[in-house]
Amino acid sequence: MAKNALLIDYEYCTGCHSCEVACRNEKSLKKGEWGIKLTEYGPLPLPGDKWDYHFVPIPTLRCDLCSNRVAAGDEPACVKHCLAFCMQYGTIEEMAQAAERLGNRVAIFVP
Amino acid sequence: MRMPKGEWKVGTKDDYYVRTSAWSAPGCHPVGCGLILHIEDGKLTGVEGDKDHPLTQGRLCPRCLALPEVVNHPDRILYPMKRARKDRGKNTWERITWDEALDLIVEKVEETRERYGYEGVHTFGGTGREATFYYPVLSYSVFQSPNVSTVISGDSCYGPRCMITNFILGTGYPEIDHAAYFPDRYDDPRFVLPEYVMVWGKNPIVSNPDGFFGHALIDMMKRGTKLITVDPRITWLASRAEITLQLRPGTDTALLMAMLNVVINEGLYDKEFVEKWCYGLEDLKERVQDMPPAKAAAITWVPEEKIIRAARVFAQAKSASIQWGLATEMSQNAVQTCQCILYLCALTGRIDAPGGISVGPKASLTGKWRYEQIKWVNPELIDKRIGNEEYPVSKSALTNCLADTVLDALEEEDLKIGMVWINSSNVWSCPGAVPERWLAALSRVEFIVAQDIFLTPANMSVADLVLPVSTFAEHDGLVLPHFGRNAPYLGAINKAVEVGEARSDFETVMALGKRLNPDAFPWETVEEFLDYSVYGNGFSFDDLRKMGQFQPDYSYYKYESGKLREDGEVGFDTVTGLFELRSLQFEAWGEDPLPYYQEPTFSPYATPDLAQDYPLVLTTGGRKYTSFHSEHRQVPTLREIDPWPIVQIHPDTAAKNGISDGDWVCIENQYGSCRQKAKLTYAVDPRVVHAEHAWWYPEQDMELPNQGGAFKSQINNLMPHFMTGKLYIGSPYKCLICRVTKVSGLDD
């Protein structure tokens, strides 16, 4: 069976924390426990009046890509609730194709 | 979970799902995000986004995702509770029944009327929440008192934008066109994607302001919309913008006048629109000669070439829009800032154009009931409204008292306010400038009722009676983006669960109204009232439940079709019938009819001596995803994400002051001080710091004098009282001065 993955189009991740809270609900996690956690870099100035500022949520070992939800025909909780619609779920191959289409600043996690 | 079409509730008696549209409590703007709530054995156990909502499409922010932690929180106020007046500030609450509570209120209202007249009852309301629909009704229809207000100095939140829009072009709220009226959204053939959106003094993706679903902007960016951001901070949106104008806080009008200067002098304006539909171009042209870009650059710290480029790009874009935020109102120059933003939109032909500025009617979808309730106040009492005599703008342009004049009235030796009602306002932990004065002033009032979902510094310190408010999961209701002033949809709020004896704002208003003024409340049930509210659209509340959301149709260029004026004539609903580039109404009030720049009262340039002691420009109030103003501080997951108030300081400034990342610092100026934690970041200019607002600590001792640490991190300790613009509107919440020094902790 093909392995599944989570894609983050971090050009558009706005750092809203919805993935963290949706995941905590889904997995009934307690204080200090996260199934996905946001990281922040910047803002730092770049030449040419540009700014380097990125959020990337990283799935932890608690992430099983919402196997129960997916088995019931739904999406992973983080993917569904992401305010920027910047997360996708599918096979590694599908995610690699999506990354190629999206171009820059894409991360693929295979938790 | 997906709700079957035409259903809003499915499942069994003990295990079911309810589709609803969010509003409040807990506090939020009227975005009406789509949710599906899961109820098991009478308890809210799960929240999912509703994929069938036209805008949110399944997405939810962390506050809605944490809804079960709010609804089931052990500290909720669940029953009416009273305590003896001498025990204010002490946790000696005694549970009473709703009937006992209503009896007590009626008794106190009658006593107050006898002693001070009907106007002796004053109602305060918190911003943005569902309560904003019903607290004016409480004052006008139930108490029949003209005295109702918010707490914010200079009325500097949303009201001025609406008021200025009303006089300059006579429409509802101008919002960026994001195809929200159309069921097939961005694919509707009438819609044109904005080539540029100028985001002015706003961080909409975080705040979802006034009903605009912020991430609609991200949807449009993915389709190709480019951004110009105007903000003292490099926000996430600024980092993705084509042009970032990082201005000095409070100098917006100078920047705008320079952009108007470029657009007019270079002939980049829409000549056809201006000639046919605008009044006063020649006067405006003459005025903006006062502000060439080079002069504005020196004032605003934005380089001259960037000002010129932004003006040209915006004017020459095929389609473009401006989203204006709260920052436009939080200076003494607020009226002129708002005026200029509307002028920039009009001159470049963006008003009611596809992909431009959508303008709504002044009221829509729920009729005029809310606006007509003033009829229950004796007209002679309108003249007696607090502040009406001294401040004519308050009488003719606002529907409420100016908060500053209410504080003055509460401090008068001969106090004429006998009873106060606080509806969902955390008065001095949130909007109130001069927080300690608000506490002292309200402490003088004979009887105070407060409605909320939690005990707060406000209700804990001064209320004699607290009433529990239900969350939006616990009541039926209606939600309208922009409070109806530009509402692309009407959403049904559907009751899913009951918690304690909490009641919605409307339920409380109607229960009390039936005792004090029954003629104003002819309905037997809430549903009858909701039916009455929506019938004008040709459906019942039950029909709306099944629809989820109702989207009315939209037409562009309404000034050409007579749809902006009540008389059906073409043009705008203003004195001249035209869009006024020179405001006759402002002139009638003694204000300059044309925009002008006013330097902040306290700044490195206006007060160089004072700036020796307080060398940094202080701006405040940027939003977090995890809170709505002072709310959500006790919600475990949200507080875990954002545990402390953060002051953003540039690394060079921090180094100069011996401050490291994560240090507690004292932020101080000539009015007061508070403590927040330092975050070192290049998001702010080295000459500017940004502090958060509305912080308190529900986990601390809630009794007086600590009251949840209400004054410890309160940035409004640094605010003056009643320092507004000429029309008594706009206060400098976002443009003060300060110094920062390292301290050892919150209580140092």
Short mmCIF file of C-alpha atoms in Angstrom, two decimals, chain B residues 263-702:
data_model
loop_
_atom_site.label_atom_id
_atom_site.label_comp_id
_atom_site.label_asym_id
_atom_site.label_seq_id
_atom_site.Cartn_x
_atom_site.Cartn_y
_atom_site.Cartn_z
CA VAL B 263 -2.96 60.81 -8.03
CA ILE B 264 -4.38 64.30 -8.68
CA ASN B 265 -1.23 66.12 -9.84
CA GLU B 266 -0.22 63.32 -12.19
CA GLY B 267 -3.77 63.10 -13.57
CA LEU B 268 -4.10 59.44 -12.58
CA TYR B 269 -7.65 59.79 -11.31
CA ASP B 270 -10.80 58.43 -12.94
CA LYS B 271 -11.89 61.62 -14.73
CA GLU B 272 -15.26 60.31 -15.82
CA PHE B 273 -16.28 59.20 -12.32
CA VAL B 274 -14.97 62.34 -10.66
CA GLU B 275 -16.62 64.72 -13.12
CA LYS B 276 -19.96 63.00 -13.05
CA TRP B 277 -20.29 61.81 -9.48
CA CYS B 278 -17.97 63.83 -7.20
CA TYR B 279 -18.23 67.26 -5.60
CA GLY B 280 -15.25 69.40 -4.60
CA LEU B 281 -12.24 68.20 -6.65
CA GLU B 282 -10.74 71.66 -7.08
CA ASP B 283 -10.78 72.33 -3.33
CA LEU B 284 -9.26 68.96 -2.57
CA LYS B 285 -6.61 69.48 -5.24
CA GLU B 286 -5.62 72.77 -3.68
CA ARG B 287 -5.51 71.24 -0.19
CA VAL B 288 -3.28 68.28 -1.05
CA GLN B 289 -0.67 70.68 -2.45
CA ASP B 290 0.17 71.13 1.26
CA MET B 291 1.51 67.60 1.34
CA PRO B 292 4.02 66.78 -1.39
CA PRO B 293 5.50 63.26 -1.07
CA ALA B 294 8.85 64.58 0.17
CA LYS B 295 7.18 66.31 3.10
CA ALA B 296 5.11 63.20 3.88
CA ALA B 297 8.26 61.09 3.78
CA ALA B 298 9.82 63.21 6.54
CA ILE B 299 6.66 62.92 8.64
CA THR B 300 5.81 59.25 8.08
CA TRP B 301 9.33 57.72 7.74
CA VAL B 302 8.15 56.09 4.48
CA PRO B 303 10.62 56.87 1.66
CA GLU B 304 9.34 59.39 -0.91
CA GLU B 305 9.80 57.05 -3.87
CA LYS B 306 7.75 54.33 -2.16
CA ILE B 307 4.86 56.74 -1.53
CA ILE B 308 4.86 57.79 -5.18
CA ARG B 309 5.14 54.19 -6.42
CA ALA B 310 2.31 52.95 -4.19
CA ALA B 311 0.02 55.78 -5.34
CA ARG B 312 0.76 55.11 -9.01
CA VAL B 313 0.42 51.34 -8.76
CA PHE B 314 -2.87 51.64 -6.90
CA ALA B 315 -4.31 54.23 -9.29
CA GLN B 316 -3.22 52.44 -12.45
CA ALA B 317 -4.31 48.92 -11.47
CA LYS B 318 -7.14 47.44 -13.53
CA SER B 319 -8.99 46.67 -10.30
CA ALA B 320 -8.02 47.57 -6.77
CA SER B 321 -9.45 47.92 -3.32
CA ILE B 322 -8.58 49.19 0.15
CA GLN B 323 -9.31 47.43 3.38
CA TRP B 324 -9.24 49.97 6.19
CA GLY B 325 -8.78 48.99 9.77
CA LEU B 326 -9.16 50.11 13.33
CA ALA B 327 -5.82 51.92 13.19
CA THR B 328 -7.43 54.59 11.00
CA GLU B 329 -9.59 55.56 13.99
CA MET B 330 -7.06 55.36 16.79
CA SER B 331 -5.47 58.78 16.46
CA GLN B 332 -6.73 62.32 16.94
CA ASN B 333 -6.51 62.67 13.16
CA ALA B 334 -8.98 59.79 12.67
CA VAL B 335 -11.74 61.69 10.87
CA GLN B 336 -9.30 62.95 8.24
CA THR B 337 -7.62 59.55 7.84
CA CYS B 338 -10.96 57.90 7.12
CA GLN B 339 -11.97 60.79 4.85
CA CYS B 340 -8.76 60.43 2.80
CA ILE B 341 -9.09 56.64 2.43
CA LEU B 342 -12.56 57.10 0.95
CA TYR B 343 -11.17 59.86 -1.32
CA LEU B 344 -8.39 57.61 -2.60
CA CYS B 345 -10.99 54.94 -3.43
CA ALA B 346 -13.28 57.43 -5.17
CA LEU B 347 -10.60 59.23 -7.19
CA THR B 348 -9.29 55.94 -8.53
CA GLY B 349 -12.80 54.81 -9.51
CA ARG B 350 -13.05 51.91 -7.09
CA ILE B 351 -16.42 52.69 -5.48
CA ASP B 352 -18.84 49.82 -6.10
CA ALA B 353 -16.75 48.57 -9.02
CA PRO B 354 -16.14 44.81 -9.44
CA GLY B 355 -13.00 43.92 -7.50
CA GLY B 356 -13.13 47.32 -5.81
CA ILE B 357 -14.98 48.61 -2.78
CA SER B 358 -18.34 46.99 -2.22
CA VAL B 359 -20.85 49.24 -0.49
CA GLY B 360 -23.83 47.90 1.32
CA PRO B 361 -27.14 49.46 2.23
CA LYS B 362 -27.34 51.18 5.62
CA ALA B 363 -29.38 48.28 7.01
CA SER B 364 -30.37 45.01 5.49
CA LEU B 365 -31.82 41.53 5.84
CA THR B 366 -33.29 42.00 9.30
CA GLY B 367 -35.25 45.17 8.63
CA LYS B 368 -35.14 48.41 10.60
CA TRP B 369 -36.41 47.19 13.98
CA ARG B 370 -33.15 47.77 15.86
CA TYR B 371 -32.80 51.29 14.45
CA GLU B 372 -36.37 52.26 15.30
CA GLN B 373 -36.25 51.40 18.99
CA ILE B 374 -35.18 54.92 19.94
CA LYS B 375 -38.91 55.71 19.55
CA TRP B 376 -39.47 54.34 23.07
CA VAL B 377 -37.36 57.14 24.56
CA ASN B 378 -39.20 60.35 25.38
CA PRO B 379 -37.89 62.90 22.79
CA GLU B 380 -37.26 65.44 25.54
CA LEU B 381 -34.83 63.00 27.10
CA ILE B 382 -32.75 62.80 23.92
CA ASP B 383 -31.64 66.36 24.64
CA LYS B 384 -30.66 65.23 28.11
CA ARG B 385 -28.41 62.46 26.79
CA ILE B 386 -25.01 62.65 28.44
CA GLY B 387 -22.76 64.99 26.46
CA ASN B 388 -25.43 66.25 24.03
CA GLU B 389 -25.35 69.80 25.30
CA GLU B 390 -21.57 70.30 25.16
CA TYR B 391 -20.82 68.07 22.17
CA PRO B 392 -23.28 68.59 19.30
CA VAL B 393 -21.72 65.82 17.18
CA SER B 394 -22.79 63.37 19.82
CA LYS B 395 -26.37 64.54 19.32
CA SER B 396 -26.50 64.70 15.55
CA ALA B 397 -24.15 61.99 14.34
CA LEU B 398 -23.85 59.26 16.94
CA THR B 399 -26.56 56.96 18.22
CA ASN B 400 -24.83 56.65 21.59
CA CYS B 401 -23.06 58.83 24.15
CA LEU B 402 -19.35 59.45 23.77
CA ALA B 403 -17.68 57.21 26.35
CA ASP B 404 -15.41 60.05 27.52
CA THR B 405 -18.41 62.18 28.44
CA VAL B 406 -19.90 59.25 30.35
CA LEU B 407 -16.76 58.93 32.46
CA ASP B 408 -16.96 62.67 33.15
CA ALA B 409 -20.61 62.25 34.17
CA LEU B 410 -19.74 59.34 36.46
CA GLU B 411 -17.07 61.48 38.15
CA GLU B 412 -19.36 64.49 38.72
CA GLU B 413 -19.80 65.42 42.34
CA ASP B 414 -23.57 65.45 41.91
CA LEU B 415 -23.86 61.98 40.35
CA LYS B 416 -27.00 61.63 38.24
CA ILE B 417 -26.56 58.01 37.15
CA GLY B 418 -28.26 55.71 39.64
CA MET B 419 -27.99 52.39 37.85
CA VAL B 420 -25.55 50.91 35.33
CA TRP B 421 -25.90 47.82 33.15
CA ILE B 422 -22.67 46.31 31.78
CA ASN B 423 -23.33 43.97 28.86
CA SER B 424 -20.22 41.93 28.00
CA SER B 425 -17.73 44.72 28.56
CA ASN B 426 -14.60 44.18 30.60
CA VAL B 427 -14.56 47.94 31.14
CA TRP B 428 -11.08 48.73 32.49
CA SER B 429 -9.31 45.50 31.51
CA CYS B 430 -10.08 46.11 27.88
CA PRO B 431 -11.08 49.31 26.02
CA GLY B 432 -11.17 51.90 28.78
CA ALA B 433 -8.50 54.60 28.67
CA VAL B 434 -7.51 55.68 32.22
CA PRO B 435 -8.48 52.25 33.67
CA GLU B 436 -8.16 53.19 37.35
CA ARG B 437 -10.53 56.13 36.88
CA TRP B 438 -13.19 53.87 35.34
CA LEU B 439 -13.02 51.53 38.35
CA ALA B 440 -13.24 54.41 40.82
CA ALA B 441 -16.06 56.12 38.90
CA LEU B 442 -18.22 53.02 38.52
CA SER B 443 -17.67 52.13 42.17
CA ARG B 444 -19.75 55.21 43.05
CA VAL B 445 -22.88 53.96 41.25
CA GLU B 446 -25.72 52.75 43.51
CA PHE B 447 -26.65 49.57 41.62
CA ILE B 448 -24.84 47.69 38.84
CA VAL B 449 -25.94 44.67 36.80
CA ALA B 450 -23.46 42.81 34.58
CA GLN B 451 -24.02 40.10 31.97
CA ASP B 452 -21.15 37.83 30.94
CA ILE B 453 -20.00 34.23 30.58
CA PHE B 454 -17.17 34.49 33.12
CA LEU B 455 -16.39 36.61 36.16
CA THR B 456 -14.10 39.40 34.98
CA PRO B 457 -12.33 42.26 36.75
CA ALA B 458 -15.31 44.47 35.78
CA ASN B 459 -18.20 42.38 37.08
CA MET B 460 -16.20 41.02 40.03
CA SER B 461 -15.25 44.51 41.23
CA VAL B 462 -18.43 46.55 40.81
CA ALA B 463 -21.50 44.43 40.01
CA ASP B 464 -24.23 43.76 42.55
CA LEU B 465 -25.96 41.26 40.30
CA VAL B 466 -24.47 39.11 37.52
CA LEU B 467 -26.53 37.38 34.84
CA PRO B 468 -25.23 34.39 32.85
CA VAL B 469 -24.93 34.74 29.07
CA SER B 470 -25.25 31.67 26.87
CA THR B 471 -22.64 30.89 24.23
CA PHE B 472 -23.76 30.75 20.61
CA ALA B 473 -23.95 26.97 20.98
CA GLU B 474 -26.72 27.50 23.52
CA HIS B 475 -29.19 29.81 21.78
CA ASP B 476 -31.03 30.62 18.56
CA GLY B 477 -30.20 33.84 16.80
CA LEU B 478 -29.06 35.64 13.67
CA VAL B 479 -25.64 36.70 12.44
CA LEU B 480 -24.96 39.36 9.81
CA PRO B 481 -21.48 40.39 8.68
CA HIS B 482 -20.87 44.09 9.26
CA PHE B 483 -23.94 44.11 11.52
CA GLY B 484 -26.05 44.38 8.35
CA ARG B 485 -24.26 47.41 6.88
CA ASN B 486 -22.67 45.28 4.15
CA ALA B 487 -23.86 41.74 4.76
CA PRO B 488 -23.16 39.21 2.03
CA TYR B 489 -25.12 36.64 4.00
CA LEU B 490 -27.49 36.10 6.86
CA GLY B 491 -26.70 33.09 9.05
CA ALA B 492 -28.84 31.08 11.46
CA ILE B 493 -27.43 30.52 14.93
CA ASN B 494 -28.98 27.26 16.11
CA LYS B 495 -29.27 26.17 19.71
CA ALA B 496 -27.52 22.84 20.25
CA VAL B 497 -27.19 22.47 24.01
CA GLU B 498 -28.16 23.97 27.36
CA VAL B 499 -25.68 24.90 30.06
CA GLY B 500 -26.90 25.98 33.51
CA GLU B 501 -29.45 28.78 33.26
CA ALA B 502 -27.52 30.89 30.77
CA ARG B 503 -29.61 33.06 28.45
CA SER B 504 -28.87 34.89 25.22
CA ASP B 505 -28.70 38.67 25.17
CA PHE B 506 -32.06 38.82 23.42
CA GLU B 507 -33.72 36.39 25.84
CA THR B 508 -32.67 38.61 28.75
CA VAL B 509 -33.77 41.79 26.96
CA MET B 510 -37.18 40.30 26.15
CA ALA B 511 -37.74 38.87 29.65
CA LEU B 512 -37.01 42.24 31.23
CA GLY B 513 -38.81 44.13 28.47
CA LYS B 514 -42.01 42.20 29.12
CA ARG B 515 -41.94 43.53 32.68
CA LEU B 516 -40.85 47.12 32.06
CA ASN B 517 -42.26 47.96 28.62
CA PRO B 518 -44.40 45.07 27.31
CA ASP B 519 -45.69 47.05 24.30
CA ALA B 520 -42.18 46.93 22.83
CA PHE B 521 -42.07 43.13 22.95
CA PRO B 522 -45.19 41.68 21.30
CA TRP B 523 -43.60 38.24 20.79
CA GLU B 524 -44.22 35.18 22.96
CA THR B 525 -41.09 33.28 21.98
CA VAL B 526 -37.62 34.00 20.61
CA GLU B 527 -38.51 32.16 17.42
CA GLU B 528 -41.48 34.51 16.83
CA PHE B 529 -39.08 37.43 17.11
CA LEU B 530 -36.58 35.78 14.75
CA ASP B 531 -39.40 35.09 12.26
CA TYR B 532 -40.39 38.76 12.46
CA SER B 533 -36.75 39.76 11.85
CA VAL B 534 -36.27 37.70 8.69
CA TYR B 535 -39.77 37.74 7.11
CA GLY B 536 -38.85 40.70 4.87
CA ASN B 537 -36.70 38.30 2.86
CA GLY B 538 -39.67 36.01 2.20
CA PHE B 539 -38.74 33.16 4.55
CA SER B 540 -39.09 32.12 8.19
CA PHE B 541 -36.37 31.48 10.74
CA ASP B 542 -36.97 27.75 10.33
CA ASP B 543 -36.42 28.10 6.58
CA LEU B 544 -33.15 29.90 7.31
CA ARG B 545 -32.02 27.12 9.66
CA LYS B 546 -32.43 24.69 6.79
CA MET B 547 -30.57 26.96 4.37
CA GLY B 548 -27.77 27.55 6.86
CA GLN B 549 -26.93 30.89 5.25
CA PHE B 550 -28.94 33.14 2.95
CA GLN B 551 -27.01 35.15 0.37
CA PRO B 552 -28.85 38.16 -1.11
CA ASP B 553 -27.97 39.24 -4.61
CA TYR B 554 -25.58 42.11 -5.27
CA SER B 555 -25.38 44.71 -7.99
CA TYR B 556 -22.38 46.89 -8.79
CA TYR B 557 -22.33 50.62 -9.63
CA LYS B 558 -25.50 51.27 -7.60
CA TYR B 559 -25.06 55.05 -7.82
CA GLU B 560 -25.91 54.71 -11.52
CA SER B 561 -29.10 52.74 -10.90
CA GLY B 562 -30.66 54.73 -8.06
CA LYS B 563 -30.16 51.93 -5.54
CA LEU B 564 -28.15 54.01 -3.07
CA ARG B 565 -30.82 56.62 -2.37
CA GLU B 566 -34.15 56.14 -0.64
CA ASP B 567 -35.83 58.36 -3.25
CA GLY B 568 -34.60 56.09 -6.06
CA GLU B 569 -32.70 58.90 -7.79
CA VAL B 570 -29.24 58.19 -9.19
CA GLY B 571 -26.19 59.40 -7.26
CA PHE B 572 -25.22 59.22 -3.64
CA ASP B 573 -27.31 59.74 -0.50
CA THR B 574 -25.52 62.93 0.59
CA VAL B 575 -26.33 66.65 0.88
CA THR B 576 -25.14 67.28 -2.70
CA GLY B 577 -26.27 63.91 -4.06
CA LEU B 578 -22.64 63.42 -5.03
CA PHE B 579 -19.61 61.78 -3.45
CA GLU B 580 -18.27 64.70 -1.39
CA LEU B 581 -14.55 65.42 -1.83
CA ARG B 582 -15.30 68.45 0.31
CA SER B 583 -17.65 67.61 3.16
CA LEU B 584 -20.50 70.03 3.72
CA GLN B 585 -21.54 68.15 6.85
CA PHE B 586 -18.09 68.50 8.45
CA GLU B 587 -18.22 72.21 7.68
CA ALA B 588 -21.63 72.50 9.37
CA TRP B 589 -20.10 71.04 12.53
CA GLY B 590 -17.22 73.51 12.53
CA GLU B 591 -14.72 70.96 11.25
CA ASP B 592 -12.56 71.62 8.21
CA PRO B 593 -14.47 70.31 5.15
CA LEU B 594 -11.14 69.17 3.68
CA PRO B 595 -8.56 66.77 5.11
CA TYR B 596 -5.53 68.03 7.03
CA TYR B 597 -2.64 66.38 8.83
CA GLN B 598 -2.45 66.65 12.61
CA GLU B 599 0.75 65.48 14.32
CA PRO B 600 0.10 63.14 17.31
CA THR B 601 -0.08 65.23 20.51
CA PHE B 602 2.85 63.29 21.96
CA SER B 603 5.63 62.37 19.56
CA PRO B 604 9.37 62.82 19.06
CA TYR B 605 8.51 65.92 16.94
CA ALA B 606 5.54 67.42 18.83
CA THR B 607 7.06 67.02 22.30
CA PRO B 608 10.85 66.72 21.93
CA ASP B 609 11.44 67.51 25.61
CA LEU B 610 9.08 64.79 26.79
CA ALA B 611 10.64 62.45 24.23
CA GLN B 612 13.93 62.72 26.15
CA ASP B 613 12.24 60.67 28.87
CA TYR B 614 10.01 58.62 26.57
CA PRO B 615 12.00 58.19 23.37
CA LEU B 616 9.99 55.36 21.78
CA VAL B 617 6.77 55.61 19.80
CA LEU B 618 4.21 53.25 21.34
CA THR B 619 1.59 51.52 19.23
CA THR B 620 -0.84 48.99 20.68
CA GLY B 621 -3.60 46.48 20.13
CA GLY B 622 -2.43 44.10 17.38
CA ARG B 623 -4.54 40.95 17.54
CA LYS B 624 -3.73 37.33 18.35
CA TYR B 625 -5.51 34.29 16.86
CA THR B 626 -6.08 32.94 20.37
CA SER B 627 -8.17 35.72 21.92
CA PHE B 628 -10.91 38.25 21.28
CA HIS B 629 -9.90 41.39 23.17
CA SER B 630 -9.89 40.47 26.89
CA GLU B 631 -11.70 37.15 26.34
CA HIS B 632 -10.34 33.58 26.17
CA ARG B 633 -7.63 34.17 28.80
CA GLN B 634 -9.00 31.23 30.85
CA VAL B 635 -9.31 28.78 27.94
CA PRO B 636 -6.56 26.19 28.53
CA THR B 637 -5.44 25.36 24.98
CA LEU B 638 -5.56 28.97 23.78
CA ARG B 639 -3.68 30.26 26.84
CA GLU B 640 -1.09 27.53 26.37
CA ILE B 641 -0.41 28.87 22.87
CA ASP B 642 -0.24 32.53 24.00
CA PRO B 643 0.46 32.55 27.76
CA TRP B 644 1.65 36.15 28.26
CA PRO B 645 1.25 39.67 26.87
CA ILE B 646 4.01 40.44 24.40
CA VAL B 647 5.68 43.76 23.65
CA GLN B 648 7.56 43.70 20.35
CA ILE B 649 10.93 45.50 20.45
CA HIS B 650 13.55 45.83 17.74
CA PRO B 651 16.75 43.91 18.68
CA ASP B 652 18.91 47.09 18.46
CA THR B 653 16.59 48.98 20.81
CA ALA B 654 16.48 46.02 23.18
CA ALA B 655 20.28 45.80 23.24
CA LYS B 656 20.56 49.51 24.01
CA ASN B 657 18.19 49.01 26.97
CA GLY B 658 19.77 45.76 28.22
CA ILE B 659 16.68 43.73 27.34
CA SER B 660 16.82 40.11 26.17
CA ASP B 661 14.15 38.06 24.45
CA GLY B 662 11.58 36.85 27.01
CA ASP B 663 12.48 39.44 29.68
CA TRP B 664 9.66 41.12 31.57
CA VAL B 665 9.74 44.85 30.88
CA CYS B 666 8.04 47.91 32.27
CA ILE B 667 6.41 50.06 29.59
CA GLU B 668 5.99 53.56 30.97
CA ASN B 669 5.05 57.10 30.04
CA GLN B 670 3.81 60.29 31.72
CA TYR B 671 0.37 58.73 32.38
CA GLY B 672 1.27 55.32 33.78
CA SER B 673 2.96 51.98 33.30
CA CYS B 674 2.39 48.26 32.84
CA ARG B 675 4.37 45.07 32.44
CA GLN B 676 4.61 42.76 29.44
CA LYS B 677 7.17 40.26 28.12
CA ALA B 678 9.66 41.37 25.49
CA LYS B 679 9.79 39.73 22.09
CA LEU B 680 12.77 40.90 20.06
CA THR B 681 11.79 41.19 16.43
CA TYR B 682 12.56 43.03 13.23
CA ALA B 683 8.79 43.42 12.72
CA VAL B 684 9.00 46.87 14.32
CA ASP B 685 11.15 49.90 13.55
CA PRO B 686 13.92 50.51 16.15
CA ARG B 687 12.06 53.71 17.13
CA VAL B 688 8.73 51.95 17.73
CA VAL B 689 7.43 49.32 20.16
CA HIS B 690 4.16 47.45 19.87
CA ALA B 691 2.31 46.30 23.02
CA GLU B 692 -0.73 44.02 23.32
CA HIS B 693 -4.00 45.14 24.85
CA ALA B 694 -6.63 43.71 27.22
CA TRP B 695 -4.49 41.36 29.31
CA TRP B 696 -5.57 40.13 32.74
CA TYR B 697 -5.04 36.90 34.66
CA PRO B 698 -8.16 34.92 35.62
CA GLU B 699 -5.94 32.39 37.42
CA GLN B 700 -4.89 35.05 39.95
CA ASP B 701 -6.84 36.31 42.98
CA MET B 702 -10.01 37.80 41.49
#
